[in-house]
mmCIF file of C-alpha atoms in Angstrom:
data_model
loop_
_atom_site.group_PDB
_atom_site.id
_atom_site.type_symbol
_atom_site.label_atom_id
_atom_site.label_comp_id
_atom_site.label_asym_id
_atom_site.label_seq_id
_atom_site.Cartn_x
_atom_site.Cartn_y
_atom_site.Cartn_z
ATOM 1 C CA UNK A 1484 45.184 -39.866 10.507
ATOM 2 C CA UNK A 1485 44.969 -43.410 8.810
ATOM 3 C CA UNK A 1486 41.218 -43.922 10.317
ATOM 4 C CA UNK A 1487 40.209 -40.470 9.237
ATOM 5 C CA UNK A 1488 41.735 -40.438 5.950
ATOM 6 C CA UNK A 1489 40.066 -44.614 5.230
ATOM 7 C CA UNK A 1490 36.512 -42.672 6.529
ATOM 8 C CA UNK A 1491 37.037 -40.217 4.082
ATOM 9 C CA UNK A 1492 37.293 -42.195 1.137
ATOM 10 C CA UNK A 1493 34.208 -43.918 2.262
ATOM 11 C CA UNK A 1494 32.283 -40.798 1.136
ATOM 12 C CA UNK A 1495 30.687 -40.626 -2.123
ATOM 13 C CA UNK A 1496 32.430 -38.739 -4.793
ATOM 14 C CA UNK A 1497 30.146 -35.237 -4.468
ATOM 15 C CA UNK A 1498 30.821 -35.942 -0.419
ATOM 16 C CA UNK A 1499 34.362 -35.818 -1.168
ATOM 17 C CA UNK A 1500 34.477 -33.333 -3.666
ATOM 18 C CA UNK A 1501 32.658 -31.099 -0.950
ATOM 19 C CA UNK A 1502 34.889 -31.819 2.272
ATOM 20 C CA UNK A 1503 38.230 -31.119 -0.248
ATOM 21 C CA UNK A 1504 37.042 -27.302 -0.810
ATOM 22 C CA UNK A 1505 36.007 -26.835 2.537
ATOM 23 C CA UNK A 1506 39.601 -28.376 3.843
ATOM 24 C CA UNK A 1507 41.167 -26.178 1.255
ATOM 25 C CA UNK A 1508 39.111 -23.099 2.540
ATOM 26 C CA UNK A 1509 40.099 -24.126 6.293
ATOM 27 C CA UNK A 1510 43.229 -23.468 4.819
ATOM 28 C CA UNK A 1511 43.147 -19.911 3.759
ATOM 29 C CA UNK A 1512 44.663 -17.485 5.851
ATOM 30 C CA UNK A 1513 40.940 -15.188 5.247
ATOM 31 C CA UNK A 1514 39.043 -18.492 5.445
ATOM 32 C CA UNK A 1515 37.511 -18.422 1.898
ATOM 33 C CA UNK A 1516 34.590 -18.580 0.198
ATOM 34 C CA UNK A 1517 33.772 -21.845 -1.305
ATOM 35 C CA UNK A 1518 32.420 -20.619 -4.366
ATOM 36 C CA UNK A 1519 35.695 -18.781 -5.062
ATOM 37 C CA UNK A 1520 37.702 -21.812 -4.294
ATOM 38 C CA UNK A 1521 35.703 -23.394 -7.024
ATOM 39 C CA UNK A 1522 36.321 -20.455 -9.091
ATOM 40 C CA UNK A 1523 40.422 -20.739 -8.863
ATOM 41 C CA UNK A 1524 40.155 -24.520 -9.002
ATOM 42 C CA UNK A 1525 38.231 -24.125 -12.128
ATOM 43 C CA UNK A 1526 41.032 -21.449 -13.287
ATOM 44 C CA UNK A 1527 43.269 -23.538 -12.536
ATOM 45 C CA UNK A 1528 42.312 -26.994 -14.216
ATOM 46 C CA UNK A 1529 41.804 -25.226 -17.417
ATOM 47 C CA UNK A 1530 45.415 -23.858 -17.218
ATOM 48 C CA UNK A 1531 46.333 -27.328 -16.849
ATOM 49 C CA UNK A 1532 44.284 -28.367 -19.568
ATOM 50 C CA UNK A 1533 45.936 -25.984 -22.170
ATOM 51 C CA UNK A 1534 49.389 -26.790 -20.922
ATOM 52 C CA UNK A 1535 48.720 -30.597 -21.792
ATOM 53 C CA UNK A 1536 46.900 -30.162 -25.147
ATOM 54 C CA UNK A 1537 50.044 -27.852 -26.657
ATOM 55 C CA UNK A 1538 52.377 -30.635 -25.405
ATOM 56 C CA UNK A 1539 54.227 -27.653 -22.705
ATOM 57 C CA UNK A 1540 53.526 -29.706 -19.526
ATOM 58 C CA UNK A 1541 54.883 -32.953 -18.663
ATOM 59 C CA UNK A 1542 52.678 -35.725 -18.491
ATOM 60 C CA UNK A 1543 53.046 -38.329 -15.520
ATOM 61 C CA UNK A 1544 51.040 -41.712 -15.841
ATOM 62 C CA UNK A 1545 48.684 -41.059 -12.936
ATOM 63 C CA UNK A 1546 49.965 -45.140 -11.319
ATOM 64 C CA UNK A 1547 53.673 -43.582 -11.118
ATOM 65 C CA UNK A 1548 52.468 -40.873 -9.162
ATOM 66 C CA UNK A 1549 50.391 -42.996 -6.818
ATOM 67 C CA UNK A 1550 53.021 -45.074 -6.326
ATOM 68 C CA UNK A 1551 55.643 -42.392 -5.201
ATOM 69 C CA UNK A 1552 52.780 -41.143 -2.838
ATOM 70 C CA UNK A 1553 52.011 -44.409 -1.115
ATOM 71 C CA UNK A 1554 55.490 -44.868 -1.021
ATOM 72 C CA UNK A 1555 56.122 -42.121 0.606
ATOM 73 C CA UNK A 1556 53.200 -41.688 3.095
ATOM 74 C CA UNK A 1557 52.307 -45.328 3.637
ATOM 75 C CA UNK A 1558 52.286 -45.666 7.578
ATOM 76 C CA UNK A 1559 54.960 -47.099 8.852
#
């Protein structure tokens, strides 16, 4: 997965943004349409949004989270 993942994040930022929904639609049991992936994600990162502006979700500083994830997934 390491070579796949490193020739992912070779891709341009639109390139990425494009292969995520599709991965995420592989992932739905129905297959889903893309533009209703974009729809929930949408949805979704406006939730998000509210939750942080009236101070009800918990912020983490986005270098603590990377470093629990490379910490945990880093090949061994």
């Amino acid at each position: 997965m390491g070579e796949l993942e490193q020739d992912a994040l070779q891709l341009s930022d639109e390139d990425r943004a494009r292969l995520a929904v599709s991965l995420l639609c592989s992932l739905e049991e129905k297959g889903g349409d893309p533009a209703e992936v974009e729809k929930l994600w949408v949805a979704e990162a406006k939730r998000r949004a509210k939750e942080f502006d009236d101070g009800s979700a918990i912020a983490i500083p986005a270098s603590d989270v990377l470093a629990r994830l490379k910490s945990k997934y880093q090949e061994k």
